[in-house]
Coordinates of C-alpha atoms in Angstrom, one line a residue:
M1018 CA -58.6 18.3 29.8
K1019 CA -60.5 20.5 27.4
I1020 CA -63.8 18.8 26.7
L1021 CA -66.6 19.5 24.3
L1022 CA -70.0 18.7 25.7
T1023 CA -72.9 18.5 23.2
G1024 CA -76.5 18.1 24.5
A1025 CA -75.6 20.4 27.5
T1026 CA -79.2 21.5 27.9
G1027 CA -80.5 18.0 27.9
Y1028 CA -81.3 15.7 30.8
I1029 CA -77.9 13.9 30.9
G1030 CA -75.9 16.9 29.8
Q1031 CA -77.1 19.1 32.7
R1032 CA -76.0 16.5 35.2
L1033 CA -72.7 15.7 33.6
L1034 CA -71.5 19.3 33.3
P1035 CA -70.9 20.0 37.0
L1036 CA -69.1 16.6 37.5
L1037 CA -66.7 17.5 34.7
V1038 CA -66.0 20.9 36.2
E1039 CA -65.5 19.4 39.7
A1040 CA -63.0 17.0 38.2
G1041 CA -61.0 20.1 37.0
H1042 CA -61.7 20.0 33.3
D1043 CA -62.4 23.0 31.1
V1044 CA -65.7 22.4 29.3
V1045 CA -67.0 23.9 26.1
C1046 CA -70.8 23.5 25.9
L1047 CA -72.2 23.4 22.4
V1048 CA -75.8 24.8 22.4
R1049 CA -78.1 25.9 19.6
D1050 CA -79.0 29.1 21.4
E1051 CA -76.7 30.4 24.1
R1052 CA -79.4 32.8 25.4
R1053 CA -81.3 29.9 26.9
F1054 CA -78.3 28.3 28.6
E1055 CA -78.0 29.6 32.2
L1056 CA -74.9 28.6 34.0
P1057 CA -74.7 28.5 37.8
E1058 CA -72.1 31.0 39.1
S1059 CA -70.0 28.2 40.5
L1060 CA -69.3 26.8 37.0
R1061 CA -68.7 29.9 34.9
S1062 CA -65.0 30.1 35.4
R1063 CA -64.4 26.7 33.8
V1064 CA -67.1 26.6 31.2
T1065 CA -67.2 28.2 27.7
V1066 CA -70.5 28.4 25.8
A1067 CA -70.3 28.0 22.0
Q1068 CA -73.3 28.4 19.7
G1069 CA -73.9 26.0 16.8
D1070 CA -76.4 23.7 15.2
L1071 CA -75.2 20.2 14.3
L1072 CA -77.6 20.2 11.3
Q1073 CA -75.9 23.3 9.9
P1074 CA -72.2 22.6 9.3
D1075 CA -71.4 26.3 8.6
S1076 CA -72.3 27.1 12.2
L1077 CA -69.5 24.8 13.5
Q1078 CA -66.7 26.5 11.7
D1079 CA -65.7 28.7 14.6
L1080 CA -65.8 26.1 17.3
P1081 CA -62.5 25.4 19.2
L1082 CA -60.1 22.9 17.7
D1083 CA -57.8 22.3 20.7
L1084 CA -59.9 19.6 22.3
D1085 CA -58.9 16.5 24.2
A1086 CA -62.2 14.7 24.2
A1087 CA -65.9 15.2 23.3
Y1088 CA -69.2 13.9 24.6
Y1089 CA -72.0 13.2 22.0
L1090 CA -75.3 13.4 23.9
V1091 CA -77.5 14.3 21.0
H1092 CA -80.7 12.4 20.0
S1093 CA -84.2 13.0 18.9
M1094 CA -86.2 10.5 21.0
S1095 CA -89.0 13.0 21.5
G1096 CA -88.6 14.8 18.2
H1097 CA -91.5 15.7 16.0
T1098 CA -90.2 14.9 12.6
K1099 CA -90.7 11.6 10.8
N1100 CA -87.2 12.0 9.3
F1101 CA -85.5 11.7 12.6
V1102 CA -83.3 8.8 11.4
R1103 CA -81.9 10.8 8.5
L1104 CA -81.5 13.9 10.7
E1105 CA -79.7 11.9 13.4
Q1106 CA -77.2 10.5 10.9
Q1107 CA -76.7 13.9 9.3
S1108 CA -76.1 15.5 12.7
A1109 CA -73.5 12.8 13.6
Y1110 CA -71.8 13.2 10.2
N1111 CA -71.5 16.9 10.6
F1112 CA -70.1 16.4 14.1
T1113 CA -67.6 13.9 12.9
Q1114 CA -66.4 16.2 10.1
Y1115 CA -65.8 19.0 12.7
L1116 CA -64.1 16.5 15.1
N1117 CA -61.7 15.5 12.4
R1118 CA -60.3 19.1 12.4
T1119 CA -59.7 19.0 16.2
T1120 CA -57.0 17.4 18.3
A1121 CA -59.6 15.3 20.2
Q1122 CA -58.5 11.8 21.1
Q1123 CA -61.8 10.4 22.2
V1124 CA -65.5 10.8 21.6
I1125 CA -68.0 9.3 24.1
Y1126 CA -71.6 8.5 23.0
L1127 CA -74.5 7.4 25.2
S1128 CA -76.6 5.0 23.2
G1129 CA -79.2 2.3 23.8
I1130 CA -78.9 -1.4 24.4
A1131 CA -79.6 -3.0 21.0
N1132 CA -78.9 -6.8 21.1
D1133 CA -82.1 -8.0 19.4
R1134 CA -82.1 -8.7 15.7
A1135 CA -85.4 -6.9 15.0
L1136 CA -84.8 -3.5 16.5
S1137 CA -87.2 -0.6 16.8
A1138 CA -86.6 2.4 14.6
H1139 CA -85.0 4.4 17.4
L1140 CA -82.7 1.7 18.4
R1141 CA -81.7 1.1 14.8
S1142 CA -81.0 4.9 14.6
R1143 CA -78.7 4.7 17.6
R1144 CA -76.7 1.9 16.0
A1145 CA -76.5 3.9 12.8
V1146 CA -75.2 7.0 14.7
E1147 CA -72.5 4.7 16.3
K1148 CA -71.3 3.7 12.8
V1149 CA -71.1 7.3 11.7
L1150 CA -69.1 8.3 14.8
K1151 CA -66.7 5.4 14.3
K1152 CA -65.5 7.1 11.1
A1153 CA -63.8 9.9 13.1
E1154 CA -60.2 9.9 11.9
R1155 CA -58.4 10.7 15.2
A1156 CA -60.9 10.5 18.0
A1157 CA -61.5 6.9 19.3
L1158 CA -65.2 6.2 19.9
T1159 CA -66.4 4.9 23.3
V1160 CA -70.1 3.8 23.3
L1161 CA -72.1 3.3 26.5
R1162 CA -75.4 1.4 25.7
A1163 CA -78.0 1.7 28.4
S1164 CA -81.5 0.5 28.9
I1165 CA -84.1 2.4 31.0
I1166 CA -82.5 5.3 33.0
I1167 CA -84.1 5.9 36.4
G1168 CA -83.7 9.3 38.1
S1169 CA -85.8 12.3 39.1
G1170 CA -87.0 13.9 36.0
S1171 CA -86.0 11.2 33.5
A1172 CA -88.7 10.4 30.9
S1173 CA -88.9 6.7 31.9
F1174 CA -89.2 7.4 35.6
E1175 CA -91.8 10.1 35.1
I1176 CA -93.9 7.8 32.8
I1177 CA -93.8 4.9 35.2
R1178 CA -94.6 7.3 38.1
D1179 CA -97.6 8.8 36.3
L1180 CA -99.0 5.3 35.5
V1181 CA -98.6 4.0 39.0
E1182 CA -99.8 7.1 40.9
K1183 CA -102.9 7.7 38.6
L1184 CA -104.2 4.3 37.8
P1185 CA -105.2 1.7 40.5
V1186 CA -106.0 -0.7 37.7
M1187 CA -104.1 -0.8 34.4
V1188 CA -105.0 -2.5 31.2
T1189 CA -101.8 -2.8 29.4
P1190 CA -100.4 -4.3 26.1
R1191 CA -98.6 -7.6 26.2
W1192 CA -95.3 -5.8 25.5
L1193 CA -95.1 -5.1 29.2
N1194 CA -93.6 -8.6 29.5
S1195 CA -90.5 -7.5 27.6
R1196 CA -87.4 -7.4 29.8
C1197 CA -85.0 -4.6 30.5
Q1198 CA -82.1 -3.8 32.9
P1199 CA -82.8 -0.4 34.4
I1200 CA -79.9 1.7 35.7
G1201 CA -79.8 4.7 38.0
V1202 CA -78.8 8.0 36.6
R1203 CA -76.0 8.3 39.2
D1204 CA -74.5 5.1 37.8
I1205 CA -74.7 6.5 34.3
M1206 CA -72.8 9.5 35.5
F1207 CA -70.2 7.3 37.0
Y1208 CA -69.6 5.4 33.7
L1209 CA -69.6 8.6 31.6
T1210 CA -66.8 10.0 33.7
A1211 CA -65.0 6.7 34.3
V1212 CA -64.4 6.0 30.6
L1213 CA -63.0 9.5 29.9
A1214 CA -59.3 9.3 28.9
N1215 CA -59.4 5.5 29.8
P1216 CA -57.3 3.8 27.0
A1217 CA -59.0 0.5 27.8
C1218 CA -62.3 2.1 26.7
Y1219 CA -61.1 3.5 23.4
A1220 CA -62.7 2.1 20.2
T1221 CA -65.1 -0.1 22.3
S1222 CA -68.8 -0.4 22.9
F1223 CA -70.1 -1.4 26.3
D1224 CA -73.5 -2.4 27.7
V1225 CA -74.3 -0.9 31.1
G1226 CA -77.1 -1.8 33.4
G1227 CA -78.2 -2.2 37.0
P1228 CA -78.3 -5.6 38.9
D1229 CA -82.0 -6.2 38.2
V1230 CA -83.4 -7.8 35.1
L1231 CA -87.1 -6.9 35.1
T1232 CA -90.2 -6.9 32.9
Y1233 CA -91.8 -3.5 32.4
K1234 CA -94.7 -4.9 34.4
Q1235 CA -92.4 -5.7 37.3
M1236 CA -91.0 -2.1 37.1
L1237 CA -94.5 -0.7 37.5
Q1238 CA -95.1 -3.1 40.5
G1239 CA -91.8 -2.2 41.9
L1240 CA -92.6 1.5 42.0
A1241 CA -96.0 0.8 43.5
A1242 CA -94.2 -1.2 46.3
V1243 CA -91.8 1.7 47.0
R1244 CA -94.7 4.1 47.2
G1245 CA -96.9 1.8 49.3
Y1246 CA -99.6 1.4 46.6
R1247 CA -101.6 -1.7 45.6
R1248 CA -102.0 -1.8 41.9
Y1249 CA -103.6 -4.3 39.5
I1250 CA -102.1 -4.8 36.0
I1251 CA -104.0 -6.7 33.3
T1252 CA -102.1 -7.4 30.0
V1253 CA -104.2 -7.9 26.9
P1254 CA -103.2 -8.7 23.3
V1255 CA -105.7 -6.3 21.6
L1256 CA -103.9 -3.0 22.2
T1257 CA -102.1 -2.0 19.0
P1258 CA -98.9 0.1 19.1
R1259 CA -100.8 3.2 18.0
L1260 CA -103.6 2.7 20.6
S1261 CA -101.0 2.0 23.2
S1262 CA -99.2 5.2 22.3
W1263 CA -102.4 7.3 22.6
W1264 CA -103.2 5.6 25.9
L1265 CA -99.7 6.4 27.3
Y1266 CA -99.9 10.0 25.9
L1267 CA -103.3 10.7 27.4
V1268 CA -102.5 9.2 30.9
T1269 CA -99.0 10.5 31.4
S1270 CA -97.1 13.7 31.0
T1271 CA -95.1 12.5 27.9
T1272 CA -95.5 13.9 24.4
F1273 CA -97.1 11.7 21.7
S1274 CA -93.9 11.3 19.7
L1275 CA -92.0 10.1 22.8
A1276 CA -94.9 7.8 23.7
Q1277 CA -94.7 6.3 20.2
S1278 CA -91.0 5.8 20.5
L1279 CA -91.2 4.1 23.9
V1280 CA -94.1 1.8 22.8
E1281 CA -92.3 0.8 19.7
S1282 CA -89.1 0.0 21.7
L1283 CA -91.0 -2.1 24.2
R1284 CA -90.9 -5.1 21.8
N1285 CA -87.2 -5.3 22.3
D1286 CA -85.5 -6.8 25.4
T1287 CA -82.8 -4.4 26.5
I1288 CA -80.5 -6.7 28.6
V1289 CA -76.8 -6.4 29.1
A1290 CA -74.9 -8.8 26.9
R1291 CA -72.2 -10.6 28.9
K1292 CA -69.6 -10.2 26.2
R1293 CA -70.3 -6.5 26.0
S1294 CA -70.4 -5.8 29.8
I1295 CA -68.3 -3.0 31.1
E1296 CA -67.7 -4.7 34.4
A1297 CA -64.3 -6.2 33.5
V1298 CA -62.9 -2.8 32.4
V1299 CA -64.6 -0.4 34.9
P1300 CA -65.8 -2.4 37.9
H1301 CA -68.7 -0.7 39.7
A1302 CA -71.6 -1.8 41.9
C1303 CA -74.7 -0.2 40.5
M1304 CA -77.8 0.6 42.5
S1305 CA -80.7 -1.7 42.4
Y1306 CA -84.0 -0.6 40.8
S1307 CA -85.7 0.0 44.1
E1308 CA -82.6 2.0 45.4
A1309 CA -82.7 4.2 42.3
L1310 CA -86.4 4.8 42.8
K1311 CA -86.0 5.7 46.4
L1312 CA -83.2 8.1 45.6
A1313 CA -85.2 9.7 42.8
F1314 CA -88.2 10.3 45.1
S1315 CA -85.8 11.7 47.8
R1316 CA -84.5 14.3 45.3
I1317 CA -88.1 15.2 44.4
E1318 CA -89.2 15.5 48.1
Q1319 CA -86.1 17.7 48.8
N1320 CA -86.8 19.9 45.7
E1321 CA -83.4 18.9 44.2
V1322 CA -84.4 17.9 40.7
V1323 CA -81.3 18.9 38.7
S1324 CA -82.8 18.3 35.2
S1325 CA -85.8 16.9 33.5
W1326 CA -86.6 15.2 30.2
S1327 CA -88.9 18.1 29.4
D1328 CA -86.0 20.7 29.7
A1329 CA -85.1 19.7 26.1
L1330 CA -86.7 22.0 23.4
S1331 CA -88.0 19.0 21.6
S1332 CA -90.3 18.2 24.5
G1333 CA -92.5 21.1 23.4
V1334 CA -93.8 22.3 20.1
I1335 CA -91.6 25.2 19.2
E1336 CA -89.4 24.3 16.3
K1337 CA -87.2 27.5 16.4
N1338 CA -85.1 29.6 18.7
Y1339 CA -87.8 30.4 21.3
M1340 CA -85.6 33.1 22.9
D1341 CA -86.5 35.2 19.8
F1342 CA -89.8 35.7 21.7
V1343 CA -88.4 37.3 24.8
Q1344 CA -90.0 40.6 23.9
I1345 CA -93.8 40.7 23.3
P1346 CA -94.6 42.1 19.9
Q1347 CA -96.4 45.4 19.7
N1348 CA -98.3 45.1 16.5
G1349 CA -101.2 42.9 15.7
M1350 CA -101.7 41.8 19.3
L1351 CA -104.8 41.1 21.4
T1352 CA -104.2 41.7 25.1
D1353 CA -105.6 41.5 28.5
R1354 CA -103.8 43.8 30.9
Q1355 CA -104.5 43.7 34.7
T1356 CA -102.8 45.9 37.3
L1357 CA -103.0 45.9 41.1
R1358 CA -101.3 48.3 43.5
F1359 CA -100.2 46.7 46.8
T1360 CA -98.4 47.5 50.0
R1361 CA -97.2 44.0 50.7
D1362 CA -93.5 43.0 50.7
P1363 CA -92.8 42.7 46.9
D1364 CA -90.5 39.8 47.5
E1365 CA -93.4 37.8 49.0
V1366 CA -95.5 38.6 45.9
L1367 CA -92.5 37.6 43.7
R1368 CA -92.3 34.3 45.5
N1369 CA -95.9 33.6 44.7
I1370 CA -95.3 34.5 41.0
W1371 CA -92.3 32.1 40.9
S1372 CA -94.5 29.4 42.4
I1373 CA -97.2 29.6 39.8
G1374 CA -98.4 26.4 38.1
G1375 CA -97.5 22.8 39.1
D1376 CA -98.9 21.7 42.4
R1377 CA -99.8 25.3 43.5
G1378 CA -101.9 25.9 40.5
W1379 CA -102.8 29.1 38.7
Y1380 CA -104.4 31.0 41.6
K1381 CA -107.9 31.0 40.1
V1382 CA -110.4 28.4 38.9
D1383 CA -107.8 25.7 38.5
W1384 CA -110.4 23.3 37.0
L1385 CA -110.6 25.6 33.9
W1386 CA -106.8 25.4 33.5
R1387 CA -107.0 21.6 33.9
L1388 CA -109.8 21.5 31.3
R1389 CA -107.7 23.6 28.9
G1390 CA -104.9 21.1 29.4
L1391 CA -107.1 18.1 28.6
M1392 CA -108.3 19.9 25.5
D1393 CA -104.7 20.5 24.5
K1394 CA -103.8 16.8 25.0
A1395 CA -106.8 15.8 22.9
V1396 CA -105.4 17.6 19.9
G1397 CA -101.9 16.4 20.3
G1398 CA -100.5 19.2 22.6
V1399 CA -98.3 19.0 25.6
G1400 CA -101.2 19.3 28.1
L1401 CA -100.9 20.5 31.7
R1402 CA -99.0 17.6 33.3
R1403 CA -95.3 18.2 32.7
R1404 CA -94.6 19.1 36.3
R1405 CA -92.2 21.8 37.4
R1406 CA -88.5 21.1 38.0
S1407 CA -88.8 22.9 41.3
P1408 CA -91.9 24.1 43.2
T1409 CA -90.5 27.6 43.8
D1410 CA -87.6 28.1 41.4
L1411 CA -87.7 29.0 37.7
R1412 CA -85.1 29.6 35.1
A1413 CA -85.2 30.5 31.5
G1414 CA -85.9 27.3 29.4
D1415 CA -87.9 25.6 32.1
P1416 CA -91.2 23.9 31.1
L1417 CA -94.1 25.1 33.2
D1418 CA -97.3 23.1 32.6
F1419 CA -98.2 24.1 29.0
W1420 CA -95.9 27.1 29.0
R1421 CA -92.1 27.6 28.5
V1422 CA -90.2 30.1 30.7
L1423 CA -88.5 32.7 28.5
V1424 CA -87.4 35.2 31.1
A1425 CA -87.1 34.6 34.8
D1426 CA -85.5 37.8 36.0
R1427 CA -85.7 38.0 39.8
K1428 CA -83.6 41.2 40.0
N1429 CA -86.0 43.1 37.8
R1430 CA -89.0 41.1 39.1
R1431 CA -90.2 39.9 35.7
L1432 CA -91.4 36.5 34.5
L1433 CA -92.3 35.9 30.9
L1434 CA -94.0 32.7 29.7
Y1435 CA -94.6 31.5 26.1
A1436 CA -97.4 29.1 25.3
E1437 CA -96.5 25.6 24.0
M1438 CA -100.1 24.5 23.8
K1439 CA -101.8 24.0 20.4
L1440 CA -103.2 27.5 19.4
P1441 CA -104.3 29.3 16.3
G1442 CA -101.6 31.9 17.1
E1443 CA -98.9 32.7 19.6
A1444 CA -99.4 33.5 23.2
W1445 CA -97.4 35.1 26.0
L1446 CA -98.1 35.6 29.7
Q1447 CA -96.0 38.2 31.6
F1448 CA -95.8 39.3 35.3
R1449 CA -93.9 42.4 36.4
I1450 CA -93.6 44.1 39.7
I1451 CA -93.2 47.9 39.2
P1452 CA -92.1 50.2 42.1
N1453 CA -94.2 53.4 42.7
P1454 CA -92.9 56.8 44.0
D1455 CA -94.9 56.5 47.2
G1456 CA -93.2 53.3 48.3
T1457 CA -95.9 51.0 47.1
H1458 CA -95.7 48.6 44.2
T1459 CA -97.9 47.6 41.2
L1460 CA -98.2 44.1 39.9
E1461 CA -98.8 44.1 36.1
Q1462 CA -100.2 41.0 34.5
L1463 CA -100.3 40.9 30.7
A1464 CA -101.8 38.2 28.6
A1465 CA -100.9 38.7 24.9
F1466 CA -102.1 36.8 21.8
R1467 CA -101.0 37.2 18.2
P1468 CA -103.8 35.5 16.2
Q1469 CA -103.4 33.6 13.0
G1470 CA -106.2 34.5 10.7
L1471 CA -109.9 34.4 11.5
A1472 CA -109.6 31.3 13.6
G1473 CA -107.2 33.0 15.9
R1474 CA -109.5 36.0 16.5
L1475 CA -112.5 33.8 17.0
Y1476 CA -110.5 31.8 19.6
W1477 CA -109.5 34.9 21.5
Y1478 CA -112.9 36.6 21.6
S1479 CA -114.7 33.3 22.6
L1480 CA -112.5 33.3 25.7
V1481 CA -113.0 36.9 26.7
P1482 CA -115.8 36.1 29.3
F1483 CA -113.5 33.6 30.9
H1484 CA -110.6 36.0 30.9
F1485 CA -112.6 38.5 33.0
V1486 CA -113.0 35.8 35.7
I1487 CA -109.6 34.1 35.4
F1488 CA -107.2 37.0 35.0
K1489 CA -108.8 39.4 37.4
G1490 CA -109.0 36.8 40.1
M1491 CA -105.5 35.5 39.4
I1492 CA -103.7 38.8 39.9
E1493 CA -105.6 39.4 43.2
N1494 CA -104.7 36.0 44.5
I1495 CA -101.1 36.3 43.5
V1496 CA -100.8 39.4 45.6
Y1497 CA -102.8 38.2 48.6
Y1498 CA -102.2 34.4 48.8
P1499 CA -100.1 33.1 51.7
V1500 CA -96.5 33.3 50.5
A1501 CA -94.9 30.2 49.0
P1502 CA -92.0 28.7 51.0
T1503 CA -88.5 29.8 50.1
H1504 CA -86.4 27.2 48.4
H1505 CA -82.8 27.3 47.2
P1506 CA -82.3 24.5 44.7
V1507 CA -79.2 22.4 44.7
L1508 CA -77.9 22.3 41.1
S1509 CA -74.5 20.7 41.3
V1510 CA -75.1 17.2 42.6
P1511 CA -77.0 14.6 40.6
E1512 CA -78.5 11.6 42.2

C-alpha cells in the first residue's frame, strides 16, 4: 500500500514508520521541514519525504494523490498557543480537503478516550477533530481512542518517572484519584497497524486500553514498586489546577503548557467503554501496566529509546523552522571562541562531544548549568531536565537539555546547538574538530549570541566572568576526559 504518515517526527510517528516499512508499504512522510527529518539508511528505499504545513493549504497542493490510506497523528498537546482548539480543527479541515483529492480509502486517527460528559479542553478538541475527519468524502475514518500511553520517552511515562524518582513524599491534588486505563506503546503500535486496511474497522471508533484500571495515585505507586522505592503520597483539596500545573512543571521535565493540559485532563476518567472496545474486532492481549513499565526501563537501560515526547518541535520554544539557524550569523554577534590543539585520537574527542549534557553533564561547573536551568524554569522556559534520547548518540532535531541539536555531522566532526531557553536574544553553541597539517587536530568551541536590544547586551556582558571559567574549562575537559563508551542505537524496533 501507499500510505501518507503525518506526525512522522512525533513520538508515535517515529515508532510507527519502521513498522509500516517492514510490512512492505511505501510511506510518504509529511513534515513541516524536511531538513530536520533524518531517515535511517534501512528505511530510505521505501520512504518519500514531502514538505507541507497543514495550517497552510497551499503547501499541500503538490502532495501525492495516489494514496491507499493515511495516518493522522497531529495534535497540539504541548503547543504554546491559546487558540489550539481552532488551529487543530483548521489543520484537520485542510487535511480533509487534501484527502478528498486523493484515492485514499481509509484515514486512521489516534485520539483520546473521552467518555465523560464534562471533558477537558484538549479532549473536547480531540472529539472535534474526529468530527472534521469524518467529513472526508472517500476515506473511511478509523479512530483509536487511548488513555495514558506508557513507553520509554512518552510524556506520561517521563512525568510519572520524574515524580517518583525525585520526591520521596508527594503532596498532590485530589484529581490523582481519577481513573485511567494505561496502555503500552507496543500495544498502540499493534492496533495502529492492525486496523490498517481492515474493513471491519472502517467508519468506526474504538477505545483501546491495557488490562489495568488504575488511579493516577496507583500509577505512581506502581512505578515506585517497579523501581524498588518507598514513596508516600498525600492528596489535598487545596491545590488549584494552576498551582498543580506549576508544581508539575517545576518538578518534572515537562513544559508548562503540557503540564496545564495534563492537569486539566486529570478530572476525567479515561476508561475503555465496553460498547466501544476494539477487542471483538481485533483481539489482542495487551501488556499490564507493570510489564509496560519494565519494558520501558529496559529500553532506557539498553540505550534504545526510539523517540521521545520532546522530539516534537512544540516541546521547545521555537515557533519557526529552526533549521533556518544551521549557520551562525556573522553580523551583530557577540562571541566567545576557544581553541585547543591536541594529539589525542580525534574520534575519542568526538565521542566526548557527542556525549555532552544529560547525565554526563557539561564538563565544567555543572552546578552553574543546573542553576541556569532552574532560572529558565522559573521564567517559563524548558529548563535542564529534558534528558537525552541516547547518552552517546545525537541527531538533528534532538532536544539536549535546554538546547536543540541543529547539526550533528559526525563525518565532518561538527555539532551545532541552538538555545531553547528564555533569552533576550538568540544563542548558538558549536563544536568543530579541525585537522592540522602536522597530523594534530584543533577543537574549536564557539559560543555565539545575537542580542535583542540593550537587555540582550547587558545579559551577555554580565556573564563574561562566568564564560572565562566555564568555556575554557569545558574545552579542556572535552579533550582530556575519559572517552565516553561507544553506543550504536537501535532505531527500528519500538517497545
